[in-house]
Amino acid sequence: MQKLKCIIQYDGTAFSGYQVQPNGRTIQAEIEAVLSKMHKGEVVKIIASGRTDAGVHAVGQVIHFTSDLNIPLDGWKRALTAMLPADIRVADVHYANADFHARYDTTGKEYRYKVLNQTEADLFRRHYSYHVPQPLNIEAMRKACDYLEGEHDFTSFCSARTTVKGDKIRTITKAGIVVEGNELTFIFRGTGFLYNMVRILVGTLLEIGNGEHEPEKIMEMIRARDRSAAGKTAPPHGLFLWQVFY
Amino acid sequence: MQKLKCIIQYDGTAFSGYQVQPNGRTIQAEIEAVLSKMHKGEVVKIIASGRTDAGVHAVGQVIHFTSDLNIPLDGWKRALTAMLPADIRVADVHYANADFHARYDTTGKEYRYKVLNQTEADLFRRHYSYHVPQPLNIEAMRKACDYLEGEHDFTSFCSARTTVKGDKIRTITKAGIVVEGNELTFIFRGTGFLYNMVRILVGTLLEIGNGEHEPEKIMEMIRARDRSAAGKTAPPHGLFLWQVFY
């Protein structure tokens, strides 16, 4: 038996999310179906670093599974790429230690969120960025990002639908905004993220960017430990799971 | 009665092409359905500058139609944008002279074709650029572009399925390649284009780019006046109808 670790990418547009569910197409089900086919119908379970919601994309999702097939690494990559649908890609395949676990061993993650900040919508980026037509104050949003860095109780930035039972204290090691023309990329790196946390952070930062709140208000929102204190949840299609750290 | 001229954009991915046909979703049918709804069920025919094939995109397609509705220009834009599906956009609406004709009055067109030239495919650009993994000689392709400019008989670069009855002499006023990172944009501007002409030109240029032919070979291909003398037809999803001139 060999444990394999794969870096996978997906366009979340046509998926009901990562995790297998009774209705709707999921990334997990597509990959498990291909692996099952490769293993003569045997069930092969995959474990990911975490779930992503419907419409959310991944550039560096990590999964693991075990197999008794004798295939070299580039053969795995070629076979999976050929058999998977066009909206899932295997970027890399590695051998992993027998005790490696894609979810429990993560030490951190990076998410990116793309906002297209111009008057007119862009048809060709509609699935991959959130269109915000009103002008945004980048400096105010960057100031708020600085306040976000560090260890905080992020209860205010966690969906009420969370299943997390422990505390909601997480550390954001990096929060920043890269500007390229009219496209803003929000970058968040941290030890762990709560349910919808990045989308609520972005929704809140955009309210600071359009002048609804001062940047300092974000500290007050954190202290409130109440979801209703923070801003709206930004839509899923601007969000990318960018990288998983081990 | 008022004649209206609209600049429309579409993502060709989910369409069977521009023109109404018995099976499959078409851009013309979607727009005519919305106009008919606005005109209380009355049939409203639209005329475009020309057709585009399944998978081909448009940034600056032009259509015209006539209407007796009393709506200001920005109202037209708002109403159409709200009622059309997400993969068609109205970029602009103008009043046109009563004798304006979107097809017969064109004086030229610009097409662009995007090629992603890197080893790995890019999931998020798979519908909007043609992935060419092998290295390309840009200078050789640019040299061939220079030979294409001017008035030529483009029979060799016209699909055998054409319905054109007259001659196949056309003038290319500009043929060039813009390089941005790993993305190549082929730009063709001309007085008129034959069926599949841009895709055959790109397919041929790519064969020059990968060393199959010398740049000078393209003159020989033009002189042959035979489709089999030119290269393969590049796939539709890299092609954009960029602008129509009047």
CSV table of C-alpha atoms in Angstrom, one decimal:
chain,number,residue,atom,x,y,z
A,1,MET,CA,0.0,0.0,0.0
A,2,GLN,CA,1.2,3.5,-0.9
A,3,LYS,CA,-0.1,6.8,0.4
A,4,LEU,CA,-0.4,9.5,-2.2
A,5,LYS,CA,-0.7,13.2,-1.7
A,6,CYS,CA,-2.1,15.2,-4.6
A,7,ILE,CA,-2.3,19.0,-5.2
A,8,ILE,CA,-5.6,19.5,-7.1
A,9,GLN,CA,-7.2,22.5,-8.7
A,10,TYR,CA,-10.8,23.1,-9.6
A,11,ASP,CA,-13.1,25.5,-11.1
A,12,GLY,CA,-15.9,25.6,-8.5
A,13,THR,CA,-18.5,27.1,-10.9
A,14,ALA,CA,-20.3,23.9,-11.8
A,15,PHE,CA,-20.0,22.1,-8.4
A,16,SER,CA,-22.3,22.0,-5.4
A,17,GLY,CA,-19.1,22.2,-3.3
A,18,TYR,CA,-16.2,19.9,-2.4
A,19,GLN,CA,-17.9,17.4,-0.1
A,20,VAL,CA,-20.1,14.4,-1.3
A,21,GLN,CA,-23.8,15.2,-0.8
A,22,PRO,CA,-27.0,13.4,-1.9
A,23,ASN,CA,-27.8,16.0,-4.6
A,24,GLY,CA,-25.5,17.8,-6.9
A,25,ARG,CA,-22.1,17.3,-8.4
A,26,THR,CA,-19.1,17.5,-6.0
A,27,ILE,CA,-15.4,17.5,-6.4
A,28,GLN,CA,-14.9,14.6,-3.9
A,29,ALA,CA,-17.4,12.4,-5.7
A,30,GLU,CA,-15.8,13.0,-9.1
A,31,ILE,CA,-12.3,12.2,-7.9
A,32,GLU,CA,-13.5,9.1,-5.9
A,33,ALA,CA,-15.4,7.9,-9.0
A,34,VAL,CA,-12.2,8.0,-11.1
A,35,LEU,CA,-10.1,6.3,-8.4
A,36,SER,CA,-12.7,3.6,-8.1
A,37,LYS,CA,-12.6,3.0,-11.8
A,38,MET,CA,-8.8,2.8,-11.7
A,39,HIS,CA,-9.1,0.2,-8.8
A,40,LYS,CA,-11.6,-2.1,-10.6
A,41,GLY,CA,-14.6,-0.8,-8.8
A,42,GLU,CA,-13.1,-0.9,-5.3
A,43,VAL,CA,-14.1,2.1,-3.1
A,44,VAL,CA,-11.3,4.6,-2.6
A,45,LYS,CA,-11.9,7.3,-0.1
A,46,ILE,CA,-10.0,10.6,-0.4
A,47,ILE,CA,-9.3,13.1,2.4
A,48,ALA,CA,-8.9,16.8,1.7
A,49,SER,CA,-7.3,19.6,3.7
A,50,GLY,CA,-10.9,20.9,4.2
A,51,ARG,CA,-14.1,21.5,2.3
A,52,THR,CA,-14.9,24.4,0.0
A,53,ASP,CA,-18.4,25.7,-0.7
A,54,ALA,CA,-20.3,25.7,-4.0
A,55,GLY,CA,-18.8,28.2,-6.5
A,56,VAL,CA,-15.4,28.4,-4.6
A,57,HIS,CA,-12.3,27.5,-6.6
A,58,ALA,CA,-9.1,25.9,-5.7
A,59,VAL,CA,-5.6,26.4,-7.0
A,60,GLY,CA,-3.8,24.3,-4.3
A,61,GLN,CA,-6.2,22.0,-2.6
A,62,VAL,CA,-4.5,19.0,-1.1
A,63,ILE,CA,-5.9,15.5,-0.8
A,64,HIS,CA,-4.5,12.1,0.2
A,65,PHE,CA,-5.6,8.5,-0.4
A,66,THR,CA,-4.0,5.1,-0.3
A,67,SER,CA,-3.6,2.6,-3.2
A,68,ASP,CA,-2.1,-0.7,-4.0
A,69,LEU,CA,-1.6,0.1,-7.7
A,70,ASN,CA,1.9,0.1,-9.0
A,71,ILE,CA,2.0,3.3,-11.0
A,72,PRO,CA,4.9,5.8,-11.1
A,73,LEU,CA,4.1,9.4,-10.0
A,74,ASP,CA,3.9,10.9,-13.5
A,75,GLY,CA,1.7,8.0,-14.5
A,76,TRP,CA,-0.7,8.9,-11.7
A,77,LYS,CA,-0.8,12.5,-12.8
A,78,ARG,CA,-1.4,11.6,-16.4
A,79,ALA,CA,-4.1,9.0,-15.7
A,80,LEU,CA,-6.0,11.2,-13.3
A,81,THR,CA,-5.9,14.2,-15.6
A,82,ALA,CA,-7.1,12.2,-18.5
A,83,MET,CA,-10.0,10.6,-16.6
A,84,LEU,CA,-11.2,13.6,-14.5
A,85,PRO,CA,-13.6,16.2,-16.0
A,86,ALA,CA,-12.2,19.4,-17.5
A,87,ASP,CA,-13.0,21.4,-14.4
A,88,ILE,CA,-10.7,19.4,-12.1
A,89,ARG,CA,-6.9,19.2,-12.6
A,90,VAL,CA,-4.2,17.3,-10.8
A,91,ALA,CA,-1.3,19.8,-10.5
A,92,ASP,CA,1.1,17.4,-8.7
A,93,VAL,CA,1.3,13.9,-7.2
A,94,HIS,CA,3.8,13.0,-4.4
A,95,TYR,CA,4.4,9.9,-2.2
A,96,ALA,CA,3.5,10.7,1.4
A,97,ASN,CA,4.5,9.0,4.6
A,98,ALA,CA,2.1,6.4,5.9
A,99,ASP,CA,1.0,8.7,8.7
A,100,PHE,CA,0.4,11.8,6.6
A,101,HIS,CA,-3.1,13.2,6.9
A,102,ALA,CA,-4.3,16.0,4.5
A,103,ARG,CA,-6.6,17.5,7.1
A,104,TYR,CA,-5.1,16.9,10.5
A,105,ASP,CA,-1.5,17.8,9.5
A,106,THR,CA,-2.2,21.2,8.0
A,107,THR,CA,-0.2,24.0,9.7
A,108,GLY,CA,-1.9,26.8,7.7
A,109,LYS,CA,-3.7,27.9,4.6
A,110,GLU,CA,-3.7,30.7,2.1
A,111,TYR,CA,-6.9,32.0,0.5
A,112,ARG,CA,-7.2,34.7,-2.1
A,113,TYR,CA,-10.3,36.6,-3.1
A,114,LYS,CA,-10.6,38.5,-6.4
A,115,VAL,CA,-12.6,41.7,-6.8
A,116,LEU,CA,-13.1,43.4,-10.1
A,117,ASN,CA,-13.4,47.1,-9.2
A,118,GLN,CA,-14.7,48.9,-12.3
A,119,THR,CA,-18.0,50.4,-13.5
A,120,GLU,CA,-18.7,47.7,-16.1
A,121,ALA,CA,-18.9,44.0,-15.5
A,122,ASP,CA,-16.5,41.7,-17.3
A,123,LEU,CA,-18.3,38.8,-18.9
A,124,PHE,CA,-15.2,36.6,-19.1
A,125,ARG,CA,-14.3,37.0,-15.4
A,126,ARG,CA,-17.9,36.6,-14.0
A,127,HIS,CA,-17.2,33.2,-12.4
A,128,TYR,CA,-13.7,34.1,-11.1
A,129,SER,CA,-14.1,37.6,-9.5
A,130,TYR,CA,-16.7,39.6,-7.6
A,131,HIS,CA,-17.7,42.7,-9.5
A,132,VAL,CA,-17.8,45.8,-7.3
A,133,PRO,CA,-18.8,48.9,-9.4
A,134,GLN,CA,-18.5,51.6,-6.7
A,135,PRO,CA,-15.0,53.1,-6.0
A,136,LEU,CA,-13.1,51.6,-3.1
A,137,ASN,CA,-10.6,53.2,-0.8
A,138,ILE,CA,-7.7,50.8,-0.9
A,139,GLU,CA,-5.7,52.5,1.8
A,140,ALA,CA,-8.6,52.2,4.3
A,141,MET,CA,-9.0,48.5,3.5
A,142,ARG,CA,-5.2,48.0,3.9
A,143,LYS,CA,-5.3,49.7,7.3
A,144,ALA,CA,-8.1,47.3,8.4
A,145,CYS,CA,-6.1,44.4,7.1
A,146,ASP,CA,-3.3,45.4,9.4
A,147,TYR,CA,-5.6,45.2,12.4
A,148,LEU,CA,-6.7,41.7,11.3
A,149,GLU,CA,-3.2,40.2,11.5
A,150,GLY,CA,-2.4,38.4,14.7
A,151,GLU,CA,-4.3,36.1,17.1
A,152,HIS,CA,-8.0,37.0,17.6
A,153,ASP,CA,-11.3,35.4,18.5
A,154,PHE,CA,-13.0,35.5,15.1
A,155,THR,CA,-16.5,34.6,16.3
A,156,SER,CA,-17.9,37.7,14.5
A,157,PHE,CA,-16.4,36.4,11.2
A,158,CYS,CA,-17.8,32.9,11.4
A,159,SER,CA,-21.1,31.8,9.8
A,160,ALA,CA,-23.7,30.8,12.4
A,161,ARG,CA,-24.0,27.5,10.4
A,162,THR,CA,-20.5,26.4,11.7
A,163,THR,CA,-20.1,23.0,13.2
A,164,VAL,CA,-16.9,24.0,15.1
A,165,LYS,CA,-17.3,23.1,18.7
A,166,GLY,CA,-14.0,24.5,20.2
A,167,ASP,CA,-13.0,28.1,20.4
A,168,LYS,CA,-12.9,30.5,17.5
A,169,ILE,CA,-9.4,31.9,18.2
A,170,ARG,CA,-7.3,31.8,15.0
A,171,THR,CA,-4.1,33.5,13.9
A,172,ILE,CA,-4.0,35.5,10.7
A,173,THR,CA,-0.3,35.7,9.7
A,174,LYS,CA,-0.9,37.8,6.7
A,175,ALA,CA,-3.8,40.0,5.4
A,176,GLY,CA,-3.1,42.2,2.4
A,177,ILE,CA,-4.4,43.5,-0.9
A,178,VAL,CA,-2.6,43.3,-4.2
A,179,VAL,CA,-3.8,45.7,-6.9
A,180,GLU,CA,-3.3,45.0,-10.6
A,181,GLY,CA,-5.2,47.4,-12.8
A,182,ASN,CA,-8.9,47.2,-11.8
A,183,GLU,CA,-8.4,43.8,-10.1
A,184,LEU,CA,-7.9,43.6,-6.3
A,185,THR,CA,-6.7,40.4,-4.8
A,186,PHE,CA,-7.2,40.0,-1.1
A,187,ILE,CA,-4.7,37.6,0.4
A,188,PHE,CA,-5.2,35.9,3.8
A,189,ARG,CA,-2.7,33.5,5.3
A,190,GLY,CA,-3.4,31.9,8.7
A,191,THR,CA,-3.3,28.9,11.0
A,192,GLY,CA,-6.9,28.0,10.3
A,193,PHE,CA,-10.1,29.6,9.0
A,194,LEU,CA,-13.6,29.3,10.3
A,195,TYR,CA,-16.7,28.6,8.2
A,196,ASN,CA,-17.2,31.5,5.6
A,197,MET,CA,-14.5,33.5,7.5
A,198,VAL,CA,-12.7,34.7,4.4
A,199,ARG,CA,-15.9,35.7,2.6
A,200,ILE,CA,-17.1,37.6,5.7
A,201,LEU,CA,-13.7,39.3,6.1
A,202,VAL,CA,-13.9,40.4,2.4
A,203,GLY,CA,-17.5,41.6,2.8
A,204,THR,CA,-16.5,43.6,5.8
A,205,LEU,CA,-13.4,45.1,4.2
A,206,LEU,CA,-15.5,46.1,1.2
A,207,GLU,CA,-17.8,48.0,3.5
A,208,ILE,CA,-14.7,49.8,4.9
A,209,GLY,CA,-13.6,50.4,1.3
A,210,ASN,CA,-16.8,52.1,0.3
A,211,GLY,CA,-16.8,54.3,3.4
A,212,GLU,CA,-19.6,52.7,5.4
A,213,HIS,CA,-17.1,52.2,8.3
A,214,GLU,CA,-13.7,53.5,9.4
A,215,PRO,CA,-10.9,51.0,9.3
A,216,GLU,CA,-10.7,51.0,13.1
A,217,LYS,CA,-14.2,49.7,13.3
A,218,ILE,CA,-12.9,46.2,12.5
A,219,MET,CA,-11.3,46.0,16.0
A,220,GLU,CA,-14.7,46.7,17.6
A,221,MET,CA,-16.3,44.1,15.3
A,222,ILE,CA,-13.7,41.5,16.5
A,223,ARG,CA,-14.3,42.4,20.2
A,224,ALA,CA,-18.1,42.0,19.7
A,225,ARG,CA,-17.8,38.2,19.1
A,226,ASP,CA,-21.1,38.4,17.3
A,227,ARG,CA,-21.7,37.6,13.7
A,228,SER,CA,-24.1,40.5,13.3
A,229,ALA,CA,-21.4,43.0,14.2
A,230,ALA,CA,-19.4,42.2,11.0
A,231,GLY,CA,-20.2,42.9,7.4
A,232,LYS,CA,-22.0,40.9,4.7
A,233,THR,CA,-20.7,37.6,3.4
A,234,ALA,CA,-19.0,38.2,0.0
A,235,PRO,CA,-20.2,35.8,-2.8
A,236,PRO,CA,-18.3,32.5,-3.3
A,237,HIS,CA,-17.1,32.9,-6.9
A,238,GLY,CA,-14.3,35.4,-6.0
A,239,LEU,CA,-12.7,32.9,-3.6
A,240,PHE,CA,-9.8,30.6,-4.2
A,241,LEU,CA,-8.2,28.1,-1.8
A,242,TRP,CA,-4.7,29.1,-2.9
A,243,GLN,CA,-2.2,27.0,-0.9
A,244,VAL,CA,-2.2,24.5,2.1
A,245,PHE,CA,0.8,24.4,4.3
A,246,TYR,CA,2.1,21.3,6.3
B,1,MET,CA,-40.2,53.5,-35.3
B,2,GLN,CA,-36.6,53.8,-34.1
B,3,LYS,CA,-33.6,51.9,-35.3
B,4,LEU,CA,-31.2,50.8,-32.6
B,5,LYS,CA,-27.6,49.7,-32.8
B,6,CYS,CA,-26.2,47.7,-29.9
B,7,ILE,CA,-22.7,46.6,-29.1
B,8,ILE,CA,-23.0,43.2,-27.5
B,9,GLN,CA,-20.6,40.8,-25.8
B,10,TYR,CA,-21.0,37.1,-25.2
B,11,ASP,CA,-19.2,34.2,-23.7
B,12,GLY,CA,-19.6,31.6,-26.5
B,13,THR,CA,-18.9,28.6,-24.2
B,14,ALA,CA,-22.5,27.5,-23.7
B,15,PHE,CA,-23.9,28.5,-27.1
B,16,SER,CA,-24.2,26.5,-30.3
B,17,GLY,CA,-23.2,29.7,-32.1
B,18,TYR,CA,-24.7,33.0,-33.0
B,19,GLN,CA,-27.4,32.1,-35.5
B,20,VAL,CA,-30.8,30.6,-34.7
B,21,GLN,CA,-30.9,26.9,-35.4
B,22,PRO,CA,-33.3,24.1,-34.7
B,23,ASN,CA,-31.3,22.5,-31.9
B,24,GLY,CA,-29.1,24.2,-29.3
B,25,ARG,CA,-29.0,27.6,-27.6
B,26,THR,CA,-28.0,30.5,-29.8
B,27,ILE,CA,-27.2,34.1,-29.1
B,28,GLN,CA,-29.6,35.4,-31.7
B,29,ALA,CA,-32.5,33.4,-30.2
B,30,GLU,CA,-31.8,34.6,-26.7
B,31,ILE,CA,-31.8,38.3,-27.7
B,32,GLU,CA,-34.8,37.9,-29.9
B,33,ALA,CA,-36.7,36.2,-27.1
B,34,VAL,CA,-36.0,39.1,-24.7
B,35,LEU,CA,-37.0,41.7,-27.3
B,36,SER,CA,-40.1,39.8,-28.1
B,37,LYS,CA,-41.0,39.9,-24.3
B,38,MET,CA,-40.4,43.6,-24.2
B,39,HIS,CA,-42.7,44.0,-27.3
B,40,LYS,CA,-45.6,42.1,-25.8
B,41,GLY,CA,-44.9,38.9,-27.8
B,42,GLU,CA,-44.4,40.6,-31.1
B,43,VAL,CA,-41.5,39.1,-33.2
B,44,VAL,CA,-38.5,41.4,-33.3
B,45,LYS,CA,-35.7,40.3,-35.7
B,46,ILE,CA,-32.2,41.3,-35.1
B,47,ILE,CA,-29.4,41.6,-37.7
B,48,ALA,CA,-25.8,41.1,-36.6
B,49,SER,CA,-22.5,42.1,-38.4
B,50,GLY,CA,-22.0,38.4,-39.1
B,51,ARG,CA,-22.3,35.0,-37.4
B,52,THR,CA,-19.9,33.4,-35.0
B,53,ASP,CA,-19.4,29.6,-34.4
B,54,ALA,CA,-20.1,27.6,-31.3
B,55,GLY,CA,-17.6,28.4,-28.6
B,56,VAL,CA,-16.4,31.7,-30.2
B,57,HIS,CA,-16.7,34.8,-28.0
B,58,ALA,CA,-17.5,38.4,-28.8
B,59,VAL,CA,-16.3,41.6,-27.1
B,60,GLY,CA,-17.7,43.9,-29.8
B,61,GLN,CA,-20.4,42.2,-31.9
B,62,VAL,CA,-22.8,44.7,-33.4
B,63,ILE,CA,-26.6,44.1,-34.0
B,64,HIS,CA,-29.4,46.3,-35.1
B,65,PHE,CA,-33.2,46.1,-34.8
B,66,THR,CA,-36.2,48.5,-35.0
B,67,SER,CA,-38.7,49.2,-32.2
B,68,ASP,CA,-41.7,51.4,-31.6
B,69,LEU,CA,-41.0,51.4,-27.8
B,70,ASN,CA,-40.3,54.8,-26.3
B,71,ILE,CA,-37.3,54.0,-24.1
B,72,PRO,CA,-34.3,56.2,-23.5
B,73,LEU,CA,-30.9,54.7,-24.5
B,74,ASP,CA,-29.7,54.0,-20.9
B,75,GLY,CA,-33.1,52.4,-20.3
B,76,TRP,CA,-32.6,50.0,-23.2
B,77,LYS,CA,-29.2,49.1,-21.9
B,78,ARG,CA,-30.5,48.4,-18.4
B,79,ALA,CA,-33.6,46.5,-19.5
B,80,LEU,CA,-31.7,44.3,-21.9
B,81,THR,CA,-28.9,43.6,-19.4
B,82,ALA,CA,-31.4,42.7,-16.7
B,83,MET,CA,-33.4,40.3,-19.0
B,84,LEU,CA,-30.6,38.6,-20.9
B,85,PRO,CA,-28.8,35.6,-19.5
B,86,ALA,CA,-25.5,36.1,-17.7
B,87,ASP,CA,-23.4,35.1,-20.7
B,88,ILE,CA,-24.7,37.9,-23.0
B,89,ARG,CA,-24.1,41.6,-22.1
B,90,VAL,CA,-25.1,44.8,-23.8
B,91,ALA,CA,-22.1,47.1,-23.7
B,92,ASP,CA,-23.7,50.0,-25.5
B,93,VAL,CA,-26.9,51.1,-27.3
B,94,HIS,CA,-27.0,53.9,-29.9
B,95,TYR,CA,-29.7,55.3,-32.2
B,96,ALA,CA,-28.9,54.5,-35.8
B,97,ASN,CA,-30.0,56.1,-39.0
B,98,ALA,CA,-33.0,54.5,-40.6
B,99,ASP,CA,-30.8,53.0,-43.4
B,100,PHE,CA,-28.1,51.6,-41.1
B,101,HIS,CA,-27.5,47.9,-41.6
B,102,ALA,CA,-25.3,46.0,-39.2
B,103,ARG,CA,-24.2,43.5,-41.8
B,104,TYR,CA,-24.0,45.3,-45.1
B,105,ASP,CA,-22.5,48.5,-43.8
B,106,THR,CA,-19.4,47.0,-42.1
B,107,THR,CA,-16.1,48.3,-43.5
B,108,GLY,CA,-14.0,46.0,-41.5
B,109,LYS,CA,-13.5,43.8,-38.5
B,110,GLU,CA,-11.0,42.9,-35.8
B,111,TYR,CA,-10.6,39.5,-34.4
B,112,ARG,CA,-8.3,38.4,-31.6
B,113,TYR,CA,-7.2,34.9,-30.8
B,114,LYS,CA,-5.6,34.0,-27.5
B,115,VAL,CA,-3.1,31.2,-27.0
B,116,LEU,CA,-1.7,30.2,-23.6
B,117,ASN,CA,1.8,29.0,-24.3
B,118,GLN,CA,3.1,27.2,-21.2
B,119,THR,CA,3.6,23.6,-20.2
B,120,GLU,CA,0.7,23.3,-17.8
B,121,ALA,CA,-2.9,24.0,-18.7
B,122,ASP,CA,-4.7,26.8,-16.8
B,123,LEU,CA,-8.1,25.6,-15.6
B,124,PHE,CA,-9.5,29.1,-15.2
B,125,ARG,CA,-8.7,30.1,-18.8
B,126,ARG,CA,-9.7,26.8,-20.5
B,127,HIS,CA,-12.7,28.4,-22.2
B,128,TYR,CA,-11.0,31.6,-23.3
B,129,SER,CA,-7.6,30.6,-24.7
B,130,TYR,CA,-6.0,27.7,-26.6
B,131,HIS,CA,-3.4,25.9,-24.6
B,132,VAL,CA,-0.3,25.2,-26.6
B,133,PRO,CA,2.3,23.4,-24.5
B,134,GLN,CA,5.3,23.3,-26.9
B,135,PRO,CA,7.6,26.3,-27.2
B,136,LEU,CA,6.8,28.7,-30.0
B,137,ASN,CA,9.1,30.9,-32.1
B,138,ILE,CA,7.4,34.3,-31.8
B,139,GLU,CA,9.7,36.0,-34.3
B,140,ALA,CA,9.0,33.4,-37.0
B,141,MET,CA,5.2,33.8,-36.5
B,142,ARG,CA,5.5,37.6,-36.6
B,143,LYS,CA,7.4,37.4,-39.9
B,144,ALA,CA,4.6,35.2,-41.4
B,145,CYS,CA,2.1,37.8,-40.1
B,146,ASP,CA,3.9,40.5,-42.1
B,147,TYR,CA,3.4,38.4,-45.3
B,148,LEU,CA,-0.3,38.1,-44.6
B,149,GLU,CA,-0.9,41.8,-44.6
B,150,GLY,CA,-2.3,43.3,-47.8
B,151,GLU,CA,-4.8,42.1,-50.4
B,152,HIS,CA,-4.7,38.3,-51.2
B,153,ASP,CA,-6.8,35.5,-52.4
B,154,PHE,CA,-7.4,33.6,-49.1
B,155,THR,CA,-9.0,30.5,-50.7
B,156,SER,CA,-6.4,28.3,-48.8
B,157,PHE,CA,-7.6,29.8,-45.5
B,158,CYS,CA,-11.3,29.3,-46.0
B,159,SER,CA,-13.3,26.3,-44.8
B,160,ALA,CA,-14.6,24.1,-47.6
B,161,ARG,CA,-18.0,24.5,-45.9
B,162,THR,CA,-18.2,28.2,-46.9
B,163,THR,CA,-21.3,29.5,-48.6
B,164,VAL,CA,-19.4,32.4,-50.2
B,165,LYS,CA,-20.1,32.5,-53.9
B,166,GLY,CA,-18.0,35.5,-55.0
B,167,ASP,CA,-14.2,35.7,-54.9
B,168,LYS,CA,-12.1,35.0,-51.9
B,169,ILE,CA,-9.9,38.1,-52.2
B,170,ARG,CA,-9.7,40.0,-48.9
B,171,THR,CA,-7.4,42.6,-47.4
B,172,ILE,CA,-5.8,42.1,-44.1
B,173,THR,CA,-4.8,45.6,-42.9
B,174,LYS,CA,-3.1,44.4,-39.7
B,175,ALA,CA,-1.8,41.0,-38.6
B,176,GLY,CA,0.3,40.9,-35.4
B,177,ILE,CA,1.0,39.2,-32.1
B,178,VAL,CA,1.0,40.8,-28.6
B,179,VAL,CA,2.9,38.9,-25.9
B,180,GLU,CA,1.9,39.3,-22.3
B,181,GLY,CA,3.7,36.7,-20.1
B,182,ASN,CA,2.7,33.3,-21.4
B,183,GLU,CA,-0.3,34.6,-23.2
B,184,LEU,CA,-0.1,35.4,-27.0
B,185,THR,CA,-2.8,37.4,-28.6
B,186,PHE,CA,-3.0,37.2,-32.4
B,187,ILE,CA,-4.7,40.3,-33.8
B,188,PHE,CA,-6.2,40.4,-37.3
B,189,ARG,CA,-7.9,43.4,-38.8
B,190,GLY,CA,-9.3,43.4,-42.2
B,191,THR,CA,-12.0,44.3,-44.7
B,192,GLY,CA,-13.7,41.0,-44.4
B,193,PHE,CA,-13.0,37.4,-43.3
B,194,LEU,CA,-14.0,34.1,-44.8
B,195,TYR,CA,-15.5,31.2,-43.0
B,196,ASN,CA,-13.0,29.9,-40.3
B,197,MET,CA,-10.3,32.2,-41.8
B,198,VAL,CA,-8.9,33.5,-38.5
B,199,ARG,CA,-8.9,30.0,-37.0
B,200,ILE,CA,-7.0,28.6,-40.1
B,201,LEU,CA,-4.6,31.5,-40.0
B,202,VAL,CA,-3.8,30.9,-36.3
B,203,GLY,CA,-3.5,27.1,-36.9
B,204,THR,CA,-1.1,27.8,-39.7
B,205,LEU,CA,0.9,30.4,-37.8
B,206,LEU,CA,1.3,27.9,-34.9
B,207,GLU,CA,2.7,25.3,-37.3
B,208,ILE,CA,5.3,28.0,-38.3
B,209,GLY,CA,5.8,28.8,-34.6
B,210,ASN,CA,6.7,25.2,-33.7
B,211,GLY,CA,9.1,24.9,-36.6
B,212,GLU,CA,7.0,22.7,-39.0
B,213,HIS,CA,7.3,25.4,-41.7
B,214,GLU,CA,9.4,28.4,-42.5
B,215,PRO,CA,7.6,31.8,-42.3
B,216,GLU,CA,8.0,32.2,-46.1
B,217,LYS,CA,6.0,29.1,-46.6
B,218,ILE,CA,2.8,31.1,-45.9
B,219,MET,CA,3.2,32.9,-49.3
B,220,GLU,CA,3.3,29.6,-51.1
B,221,MET,CA,0.2,28.5,-49.1
B,222,ILE,CA,-1.7,31.6,-50.3
B,223,ARG,CA,-0.7,31.0,-53.9
B,224,ALA,CA,-1.9,27.4,-53.8
B,225,ARG,CA,-5.6,28.6,-53.4
B,226,ASP,CA,-6.3,25.2,-51.9
B,227,ARG,CA,-7.5,24.6,-48.3
B,228,SER,CA,-5.3,21.5,-48.0
B,229,ALA,CA,-2.1,23.7,-48.5
B,230,ALA,CA,-2.7,25.6,-45.2
B,231,GLY,CA,-2.5,24.4,-41.6
B,232,LYS,CA,-5.0,23.0,-39.2
B,233,THR,CA,-8.1,25.0,-38.0
B,234,ALA,CA,-7.4,26.2,-34.4
B,235,PRO,CA,-10.2,25.5,-31.9
B,236,PRO,CA,-13.0,28.0,-31.5
B,237,HIS,CA,-12.6,28.8,-27.8
B,238,GLY,CA,-9.5,31.1,-28.3
B,239,LEU,CA,-11.3,33.3,-30.7
B,240,PHE,CA,-13.0,36.7,-30.0
B,241,LEU,CA,-14.8,39.0,-32.4
B,242,TRP,CA,-13.2,42.1,-31.0
B,243,GLN,CA,-14.6,45.0,-33.0
B,244,VAL,CA,-16.7,45.8,-36.0
B,245,PHE,CA,-16.0,48.9,-38.1
B,246,TYR,CA,-18.5,51.0,-40.1
